[in-house]
PDB file of C-alpha atoms in Angstrom:
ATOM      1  CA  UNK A  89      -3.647  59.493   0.878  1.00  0.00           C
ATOM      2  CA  UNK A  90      -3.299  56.697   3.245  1.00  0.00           C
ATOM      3  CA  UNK A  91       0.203  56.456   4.932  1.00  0.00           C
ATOM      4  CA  UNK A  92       1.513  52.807   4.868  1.00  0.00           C
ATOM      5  CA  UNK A  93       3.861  50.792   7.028  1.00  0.00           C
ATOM      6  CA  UNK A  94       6.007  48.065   6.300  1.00  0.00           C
ATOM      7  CA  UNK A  95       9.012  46.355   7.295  1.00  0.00           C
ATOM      8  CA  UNK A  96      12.271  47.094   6.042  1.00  0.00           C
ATOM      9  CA  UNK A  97      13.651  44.126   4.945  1.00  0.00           C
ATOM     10  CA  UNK A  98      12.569  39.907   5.450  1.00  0.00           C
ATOM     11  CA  UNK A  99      14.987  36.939   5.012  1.00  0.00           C
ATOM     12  CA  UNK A 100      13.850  33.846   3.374  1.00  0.00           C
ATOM     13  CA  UNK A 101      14.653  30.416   1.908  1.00  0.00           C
ATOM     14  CA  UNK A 102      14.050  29.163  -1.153  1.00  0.00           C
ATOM     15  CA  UNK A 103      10.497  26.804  -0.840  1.00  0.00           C
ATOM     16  CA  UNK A 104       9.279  28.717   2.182  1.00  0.00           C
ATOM     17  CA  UNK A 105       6.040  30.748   2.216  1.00  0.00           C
ATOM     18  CA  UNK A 106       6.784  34.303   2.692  1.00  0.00           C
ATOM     19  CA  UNK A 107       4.380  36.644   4.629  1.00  0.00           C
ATOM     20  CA  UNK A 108       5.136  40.666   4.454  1.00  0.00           C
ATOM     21  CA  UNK A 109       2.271  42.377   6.506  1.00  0.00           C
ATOM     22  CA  UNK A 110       1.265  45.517   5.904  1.00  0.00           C
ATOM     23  CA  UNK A 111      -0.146  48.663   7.907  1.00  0.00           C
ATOM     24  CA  UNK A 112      -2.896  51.405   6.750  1.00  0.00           C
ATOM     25  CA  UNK A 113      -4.606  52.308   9.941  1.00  0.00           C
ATOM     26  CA  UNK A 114      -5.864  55.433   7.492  1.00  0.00           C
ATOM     27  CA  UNK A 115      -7.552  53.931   4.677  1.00  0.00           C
ATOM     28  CA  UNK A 116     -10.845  55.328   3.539  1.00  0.00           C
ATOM     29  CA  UNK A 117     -14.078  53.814   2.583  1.00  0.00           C
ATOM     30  CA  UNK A 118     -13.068  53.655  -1.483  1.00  0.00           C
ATOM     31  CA  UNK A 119      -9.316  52.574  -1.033  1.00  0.00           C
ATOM     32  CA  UNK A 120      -7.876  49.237  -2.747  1.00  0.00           C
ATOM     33  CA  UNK A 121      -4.767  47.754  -1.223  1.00  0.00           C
ATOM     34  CA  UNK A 122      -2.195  47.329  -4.223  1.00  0.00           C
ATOM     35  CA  UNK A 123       1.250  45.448  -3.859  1.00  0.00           C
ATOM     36  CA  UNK A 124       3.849  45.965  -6.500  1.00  0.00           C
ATOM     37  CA  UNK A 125       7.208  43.737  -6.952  1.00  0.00           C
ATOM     38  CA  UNK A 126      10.572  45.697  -7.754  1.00  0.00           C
ATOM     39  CA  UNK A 127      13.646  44.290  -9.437  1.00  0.00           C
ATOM     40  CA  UNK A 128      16.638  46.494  -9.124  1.00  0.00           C
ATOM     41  CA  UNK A 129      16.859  49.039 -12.124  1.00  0.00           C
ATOM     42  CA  UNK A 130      13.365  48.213 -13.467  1.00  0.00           C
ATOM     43  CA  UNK A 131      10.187  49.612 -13.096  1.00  0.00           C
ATOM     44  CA  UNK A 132       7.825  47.987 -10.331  1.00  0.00           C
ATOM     45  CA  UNK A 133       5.402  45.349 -11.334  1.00  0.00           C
ATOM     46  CA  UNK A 134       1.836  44.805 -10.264  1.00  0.00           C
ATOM     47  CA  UNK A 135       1.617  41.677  -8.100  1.00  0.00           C
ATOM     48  CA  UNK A 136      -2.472  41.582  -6.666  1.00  0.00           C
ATOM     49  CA  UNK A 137      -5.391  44.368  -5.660  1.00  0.00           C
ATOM     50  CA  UNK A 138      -7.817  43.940  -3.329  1.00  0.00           C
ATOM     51  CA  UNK A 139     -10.561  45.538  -1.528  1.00  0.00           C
ATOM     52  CA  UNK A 140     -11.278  43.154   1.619  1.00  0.00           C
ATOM     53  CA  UNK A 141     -10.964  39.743   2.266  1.00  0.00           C
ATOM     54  CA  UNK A 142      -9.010  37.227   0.628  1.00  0.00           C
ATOM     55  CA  UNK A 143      -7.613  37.419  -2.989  1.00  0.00           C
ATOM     56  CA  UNK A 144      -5.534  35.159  -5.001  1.00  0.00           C
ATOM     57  CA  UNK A 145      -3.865  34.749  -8.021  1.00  0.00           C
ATOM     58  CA  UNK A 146      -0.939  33.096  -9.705  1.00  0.00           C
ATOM     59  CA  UNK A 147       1.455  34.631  -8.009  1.00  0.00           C
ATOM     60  CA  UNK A 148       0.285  35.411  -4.600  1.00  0.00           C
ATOM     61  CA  UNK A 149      -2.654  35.573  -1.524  1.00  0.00           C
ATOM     62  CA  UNK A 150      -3.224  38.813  -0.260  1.00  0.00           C
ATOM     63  CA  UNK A 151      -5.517  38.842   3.076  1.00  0.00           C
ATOM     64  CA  UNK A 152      -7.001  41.774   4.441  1.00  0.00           C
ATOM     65  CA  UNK A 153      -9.215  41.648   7.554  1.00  0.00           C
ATOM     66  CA  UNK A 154     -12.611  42.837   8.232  1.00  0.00           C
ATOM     67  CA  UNK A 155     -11.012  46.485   9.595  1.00  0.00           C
ATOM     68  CA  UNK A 156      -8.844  46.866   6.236  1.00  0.00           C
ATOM     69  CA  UNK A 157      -6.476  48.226   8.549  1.00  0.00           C
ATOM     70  CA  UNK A 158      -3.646  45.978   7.652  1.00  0.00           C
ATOM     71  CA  UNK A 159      -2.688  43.509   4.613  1.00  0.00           C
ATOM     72  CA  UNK A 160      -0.630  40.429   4.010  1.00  0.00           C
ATOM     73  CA  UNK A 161       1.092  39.853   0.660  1.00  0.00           C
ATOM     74  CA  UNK A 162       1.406  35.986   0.714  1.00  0.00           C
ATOM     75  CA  UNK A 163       4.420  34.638  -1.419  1.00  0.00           C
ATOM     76  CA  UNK A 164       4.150  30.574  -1.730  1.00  0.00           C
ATOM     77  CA  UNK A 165       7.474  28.691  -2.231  1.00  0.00           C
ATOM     78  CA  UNK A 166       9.638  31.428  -2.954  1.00  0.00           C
ATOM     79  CA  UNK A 167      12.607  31.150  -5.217  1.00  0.00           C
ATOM     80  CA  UNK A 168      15.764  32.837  -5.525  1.00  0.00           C
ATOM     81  CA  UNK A 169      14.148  35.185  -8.152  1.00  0.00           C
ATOM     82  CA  UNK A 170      11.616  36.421  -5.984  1.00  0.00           C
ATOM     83  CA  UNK A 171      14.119  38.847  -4.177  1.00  0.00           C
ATOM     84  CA  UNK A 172      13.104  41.935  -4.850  1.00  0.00           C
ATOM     85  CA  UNK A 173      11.244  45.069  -3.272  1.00  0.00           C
ATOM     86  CA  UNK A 174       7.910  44.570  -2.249  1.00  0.00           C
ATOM     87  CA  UNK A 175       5.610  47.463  -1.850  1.00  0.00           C
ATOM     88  CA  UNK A 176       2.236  47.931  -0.678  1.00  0.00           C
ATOM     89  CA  UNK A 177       0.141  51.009  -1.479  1.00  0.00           C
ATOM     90  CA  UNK A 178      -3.169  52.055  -0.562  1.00  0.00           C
ATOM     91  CA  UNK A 179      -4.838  53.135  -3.830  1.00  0.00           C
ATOM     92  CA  UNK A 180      -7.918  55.832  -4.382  1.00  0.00           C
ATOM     93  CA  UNK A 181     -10.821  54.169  -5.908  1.00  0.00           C
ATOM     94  CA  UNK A 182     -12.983  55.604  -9.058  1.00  0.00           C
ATOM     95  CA  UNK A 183     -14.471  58.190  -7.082  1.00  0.00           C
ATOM     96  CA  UNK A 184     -11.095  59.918  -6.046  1.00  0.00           C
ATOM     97  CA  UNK A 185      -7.290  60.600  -5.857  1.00  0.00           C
ATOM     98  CA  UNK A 186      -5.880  61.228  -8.976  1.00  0.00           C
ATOM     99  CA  UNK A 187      -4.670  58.141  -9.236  1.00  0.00           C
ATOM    100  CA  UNK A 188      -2.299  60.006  -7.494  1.00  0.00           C
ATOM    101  CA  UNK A 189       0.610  56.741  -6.464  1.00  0.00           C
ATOM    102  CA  UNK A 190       2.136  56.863  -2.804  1.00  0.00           C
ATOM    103  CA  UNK A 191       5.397  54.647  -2.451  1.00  0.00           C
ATOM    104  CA  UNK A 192       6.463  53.822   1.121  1.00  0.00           C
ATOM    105  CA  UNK A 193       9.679  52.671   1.890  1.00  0.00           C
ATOM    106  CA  UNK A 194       8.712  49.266   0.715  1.00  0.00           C
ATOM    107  CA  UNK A 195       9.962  45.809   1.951  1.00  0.00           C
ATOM    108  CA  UNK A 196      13.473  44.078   0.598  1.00  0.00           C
ATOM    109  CA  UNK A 197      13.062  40.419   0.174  1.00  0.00           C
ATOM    110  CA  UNK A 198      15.970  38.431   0.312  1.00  0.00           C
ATOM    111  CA  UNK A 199      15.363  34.366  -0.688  1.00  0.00           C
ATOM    112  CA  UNK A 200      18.883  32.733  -0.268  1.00  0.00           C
ATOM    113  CA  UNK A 201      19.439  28.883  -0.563  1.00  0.00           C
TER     114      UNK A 201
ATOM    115  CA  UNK B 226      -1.219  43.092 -21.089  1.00  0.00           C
ATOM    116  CA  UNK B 227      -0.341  46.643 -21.196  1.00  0.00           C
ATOM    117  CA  UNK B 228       3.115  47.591 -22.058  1.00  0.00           C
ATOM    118  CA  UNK B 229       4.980  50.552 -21.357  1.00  0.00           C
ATOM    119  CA  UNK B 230       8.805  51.274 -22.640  1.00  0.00           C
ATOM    120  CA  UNK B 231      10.784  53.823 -22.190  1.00  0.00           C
ATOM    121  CA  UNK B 232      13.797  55.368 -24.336  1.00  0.00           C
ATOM    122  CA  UNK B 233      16.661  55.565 -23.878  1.00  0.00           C
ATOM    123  CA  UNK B 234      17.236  52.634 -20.916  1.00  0.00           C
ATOM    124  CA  UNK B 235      20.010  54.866 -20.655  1.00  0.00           C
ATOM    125  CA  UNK B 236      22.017  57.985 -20.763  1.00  0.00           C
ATOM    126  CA  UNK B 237      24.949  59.660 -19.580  1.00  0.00           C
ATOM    127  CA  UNK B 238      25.065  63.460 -20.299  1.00  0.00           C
ATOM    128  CA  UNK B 239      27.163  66.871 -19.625  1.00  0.00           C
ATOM    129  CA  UNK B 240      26.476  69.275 -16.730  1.00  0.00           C
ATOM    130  CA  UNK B 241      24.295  72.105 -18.073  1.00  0.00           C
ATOM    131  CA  UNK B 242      23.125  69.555 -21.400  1.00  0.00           C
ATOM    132  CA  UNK B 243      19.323  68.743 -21.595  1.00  0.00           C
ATOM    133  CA  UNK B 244      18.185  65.334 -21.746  1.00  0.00           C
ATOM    134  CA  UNK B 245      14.810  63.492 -23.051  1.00  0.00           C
ATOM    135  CA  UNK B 246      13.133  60.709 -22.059  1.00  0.00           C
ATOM    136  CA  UNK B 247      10.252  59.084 -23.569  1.00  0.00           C
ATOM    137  CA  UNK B 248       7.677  56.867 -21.950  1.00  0.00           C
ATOM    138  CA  UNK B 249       5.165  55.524 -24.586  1.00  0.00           C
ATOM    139  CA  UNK B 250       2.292  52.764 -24.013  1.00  0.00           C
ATOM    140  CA  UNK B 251       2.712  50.301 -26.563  1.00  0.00           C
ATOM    141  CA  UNK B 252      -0.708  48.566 -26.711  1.00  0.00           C
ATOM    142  CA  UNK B 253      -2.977  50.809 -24.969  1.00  0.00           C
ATOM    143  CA  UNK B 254      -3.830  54.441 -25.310  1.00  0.00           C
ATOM    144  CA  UNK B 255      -2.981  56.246 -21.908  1.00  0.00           C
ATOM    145  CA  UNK B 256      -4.815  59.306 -20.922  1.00  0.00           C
ATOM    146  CA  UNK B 257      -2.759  59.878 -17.939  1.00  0.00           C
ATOM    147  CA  UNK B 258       1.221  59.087 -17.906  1.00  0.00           C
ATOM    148  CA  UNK B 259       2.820  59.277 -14.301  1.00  0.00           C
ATOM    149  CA  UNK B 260       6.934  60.455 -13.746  1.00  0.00           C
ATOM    150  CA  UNK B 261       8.824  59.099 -11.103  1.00  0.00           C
ATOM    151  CA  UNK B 262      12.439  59.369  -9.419  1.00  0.00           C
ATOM    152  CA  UNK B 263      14.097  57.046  -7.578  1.00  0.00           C
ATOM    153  CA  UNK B 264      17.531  57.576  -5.852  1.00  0.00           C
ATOM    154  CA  UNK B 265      19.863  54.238  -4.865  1.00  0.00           C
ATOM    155  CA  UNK B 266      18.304  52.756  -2.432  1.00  0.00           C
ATOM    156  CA  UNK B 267      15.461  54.582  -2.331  1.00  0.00           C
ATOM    157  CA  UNK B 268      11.531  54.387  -3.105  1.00  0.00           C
ATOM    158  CA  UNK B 269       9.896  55.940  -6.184  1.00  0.00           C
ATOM    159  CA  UNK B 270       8.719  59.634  -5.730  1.00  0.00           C
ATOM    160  CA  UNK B 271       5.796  60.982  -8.117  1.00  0.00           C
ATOM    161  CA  UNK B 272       6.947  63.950  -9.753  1.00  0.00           C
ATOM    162  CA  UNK B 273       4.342  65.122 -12.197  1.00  0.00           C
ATOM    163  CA  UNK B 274       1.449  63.068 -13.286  1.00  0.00           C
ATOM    164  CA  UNK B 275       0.988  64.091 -17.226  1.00  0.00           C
ATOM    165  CA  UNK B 276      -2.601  64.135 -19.106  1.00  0.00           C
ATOM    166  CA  UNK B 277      -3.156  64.212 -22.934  1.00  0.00           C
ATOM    167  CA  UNK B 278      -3.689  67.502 -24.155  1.00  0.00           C
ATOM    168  CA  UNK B 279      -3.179  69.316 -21.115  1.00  0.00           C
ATOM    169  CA  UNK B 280      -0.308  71.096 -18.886  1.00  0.00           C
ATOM    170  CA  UNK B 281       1.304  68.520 -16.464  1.00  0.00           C
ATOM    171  CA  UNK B 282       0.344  69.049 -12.589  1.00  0.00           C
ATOM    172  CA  UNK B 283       3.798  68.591 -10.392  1.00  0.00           C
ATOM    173  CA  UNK B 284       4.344  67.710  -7.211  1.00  0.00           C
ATOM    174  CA  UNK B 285       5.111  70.112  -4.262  1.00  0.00           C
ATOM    175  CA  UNK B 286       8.972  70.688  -4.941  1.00  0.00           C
ATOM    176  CA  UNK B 287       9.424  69.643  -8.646  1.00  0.00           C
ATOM    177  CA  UNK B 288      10.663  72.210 -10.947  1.00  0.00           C
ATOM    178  CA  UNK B 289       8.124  72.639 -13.703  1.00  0.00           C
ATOM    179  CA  UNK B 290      10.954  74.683 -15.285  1.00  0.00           C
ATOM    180  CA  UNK B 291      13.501  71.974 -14.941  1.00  0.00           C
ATOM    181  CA  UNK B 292      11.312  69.094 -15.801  1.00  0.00           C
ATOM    182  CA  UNK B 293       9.549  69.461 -19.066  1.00  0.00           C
ATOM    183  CA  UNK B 294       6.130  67.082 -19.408  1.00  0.00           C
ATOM    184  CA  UNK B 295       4.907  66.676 -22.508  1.00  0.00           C
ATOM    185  CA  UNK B 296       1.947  64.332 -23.259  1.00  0.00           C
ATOM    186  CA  UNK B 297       1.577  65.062 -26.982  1.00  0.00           C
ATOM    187  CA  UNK B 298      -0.742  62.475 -27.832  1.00  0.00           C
ATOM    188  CA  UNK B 299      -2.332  59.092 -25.827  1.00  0.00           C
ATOM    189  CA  UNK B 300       0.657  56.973 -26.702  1.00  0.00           C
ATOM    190  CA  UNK B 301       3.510  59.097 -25.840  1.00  0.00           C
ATOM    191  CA  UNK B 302       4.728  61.203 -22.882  1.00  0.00           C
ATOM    192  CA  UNK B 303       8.439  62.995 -22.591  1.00  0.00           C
ATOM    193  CA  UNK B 304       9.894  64.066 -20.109  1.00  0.00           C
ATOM    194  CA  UNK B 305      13.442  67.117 -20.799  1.00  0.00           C
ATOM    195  CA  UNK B 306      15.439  67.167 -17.859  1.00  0.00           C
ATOM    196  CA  UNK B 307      16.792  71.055 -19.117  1.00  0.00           C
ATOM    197  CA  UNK B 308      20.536  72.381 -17.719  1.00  0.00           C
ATOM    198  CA  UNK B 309      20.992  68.641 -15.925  1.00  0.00           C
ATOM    199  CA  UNK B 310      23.511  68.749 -12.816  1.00  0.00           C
ATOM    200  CA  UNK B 311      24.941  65.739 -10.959  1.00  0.00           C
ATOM    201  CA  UNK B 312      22.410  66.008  -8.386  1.00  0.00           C
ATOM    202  CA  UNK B 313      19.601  65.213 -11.292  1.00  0.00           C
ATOM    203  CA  UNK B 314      21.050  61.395 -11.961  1.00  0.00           C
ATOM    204  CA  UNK B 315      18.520  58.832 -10.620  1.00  0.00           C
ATOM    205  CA  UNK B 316      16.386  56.530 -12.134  1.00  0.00           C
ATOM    206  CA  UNK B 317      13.176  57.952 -13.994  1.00  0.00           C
ATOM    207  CA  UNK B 318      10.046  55.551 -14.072  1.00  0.00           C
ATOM    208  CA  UNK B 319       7.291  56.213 -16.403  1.00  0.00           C
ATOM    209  CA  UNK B 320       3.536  54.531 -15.366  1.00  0.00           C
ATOM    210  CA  UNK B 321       0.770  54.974 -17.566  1.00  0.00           C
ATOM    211  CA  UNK B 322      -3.216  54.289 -16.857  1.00  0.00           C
ATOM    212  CA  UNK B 323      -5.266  52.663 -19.422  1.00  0.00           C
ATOM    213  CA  UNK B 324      -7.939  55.276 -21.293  1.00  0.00           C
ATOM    214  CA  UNK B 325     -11.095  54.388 -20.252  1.00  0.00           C
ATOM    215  CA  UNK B 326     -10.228  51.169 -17.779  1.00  0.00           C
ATOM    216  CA  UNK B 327      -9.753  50.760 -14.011  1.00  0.00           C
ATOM    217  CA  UNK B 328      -7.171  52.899 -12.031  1.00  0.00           C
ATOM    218  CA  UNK B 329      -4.579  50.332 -12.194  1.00  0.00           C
ATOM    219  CA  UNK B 330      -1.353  51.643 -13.638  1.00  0.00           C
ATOM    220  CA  UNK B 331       1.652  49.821 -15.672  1.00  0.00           C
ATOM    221  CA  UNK B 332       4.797  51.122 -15.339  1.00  0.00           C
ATOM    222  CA  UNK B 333       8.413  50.958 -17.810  1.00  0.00           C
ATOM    223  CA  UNK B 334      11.456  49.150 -17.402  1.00  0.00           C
ATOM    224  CA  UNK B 335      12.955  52.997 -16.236  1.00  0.00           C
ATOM    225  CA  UNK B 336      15.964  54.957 -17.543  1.00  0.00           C
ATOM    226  CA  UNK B 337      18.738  55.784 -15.817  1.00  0.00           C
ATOM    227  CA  UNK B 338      20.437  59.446 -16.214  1.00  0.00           C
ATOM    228  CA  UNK B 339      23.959  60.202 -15.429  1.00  0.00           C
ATOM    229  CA  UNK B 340      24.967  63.381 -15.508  1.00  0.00           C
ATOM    230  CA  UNK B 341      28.899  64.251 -15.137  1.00  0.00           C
TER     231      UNK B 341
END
């Protein structure tokens, strides 16, 4: 399974766009790129997928360049409520894993005023 | 969209007592039900990833003895945390993957076990 990198922790204010990159130098050919949003004592909670390019959705962009070797979760505006543990996983596709889950270390995002 | 709960939210047991958790999908039917920990602090680890019908496959350094899976039917999954120390209080996440759909998995709100 690919290994992923992220930074520990990011400092924001509320309204400002929030950009947590993340690295998978390892990923293989049928991997999806999977960011999940923890609040403490809850389980995580799926934020976007994607395979390459750009992806969006209601609550965030996630970017991935042509090499897949890296990803940006994309938070616009952020509020107080969006602090929380981000964390970015490289997921097996159909054809393999086990669905097997890897969680890295994952990122802390604090908004403040 | 898929729901997953867990029961109890919470429990506080006795050294040496057992404990069980339960992790059912609420809407879906779940072939495959997924245990995590997670100390304070501290990302989730996979445990055991449970499938309907079938003996639970752990991960390298889970006791299979101390950590009873069972995944009775496509709704429910349990986990028994048997002869529970101090040492086993964390936070136990339950993920389930939807029978027949993509490999995207929805996890529960957790339970957290104290053991004194």
């Amino acid at each position: 399974l690919a290994k992923t990198t992220q930074p520990i922790s990011m400092d924001s204010y509320e309204g400002q766009e929030v950009n947590i990159t993340c690295s998978h130098n390892n990923i293989a050919t049928n991997d999806y790129i999977t960011w999940y949003q923890q609040f403490p004592s809850q389980g995580p909670r799926f934020i976007i997928q994607g395979y390459k390019t750009k992806v969006t959705n209601e609550v965030a962009s996630l970017f991935i360049p042509a090499d897949r070797k890296s990803s940006t979760l994309s938070l616009p505006r952020v509020s107080l409520s969006d602090t929380a543990v981000y964390y970015c996983l490289v997921v097996p596709g159909l054809t393999g894993g086990g669905n097997k889950l890897t969680f890295g270390t994952g990122t802390q995002l604090k908004v403040e005023l | 969209g898929a729901v997953v709960s867990q029961h109890p939210s919470r429990v506080i047991c006795k050294s040496g007592t057992s404990v069980k958790i339960e992790c059912r999908s609420l809407d879906f039917q779940a072939t495959t039900m997924f245990w995590y920990r997670q100390f304070p602090k501290k990302s989730l680890m996979l445990m055991a990833t449970s499938n309907e019908g079938s003996k639970a496959t752990y991960e390298q350094g889970v006791e299979k003895d101390k950590f009873l899976i069972n995944h009775a039917s496509l709704t429910l999954s349990t986990l028994t945390v048997t002869s529970a120390h101090p040492e086993d209080s964390s936070f136990y996440i339950c993920s389930a993957r939807v029978r027949g759909g993509s490999y995207e998995q929805y996890f529960g709100p957790g339970t957290r076990l104290t053991v004194t």
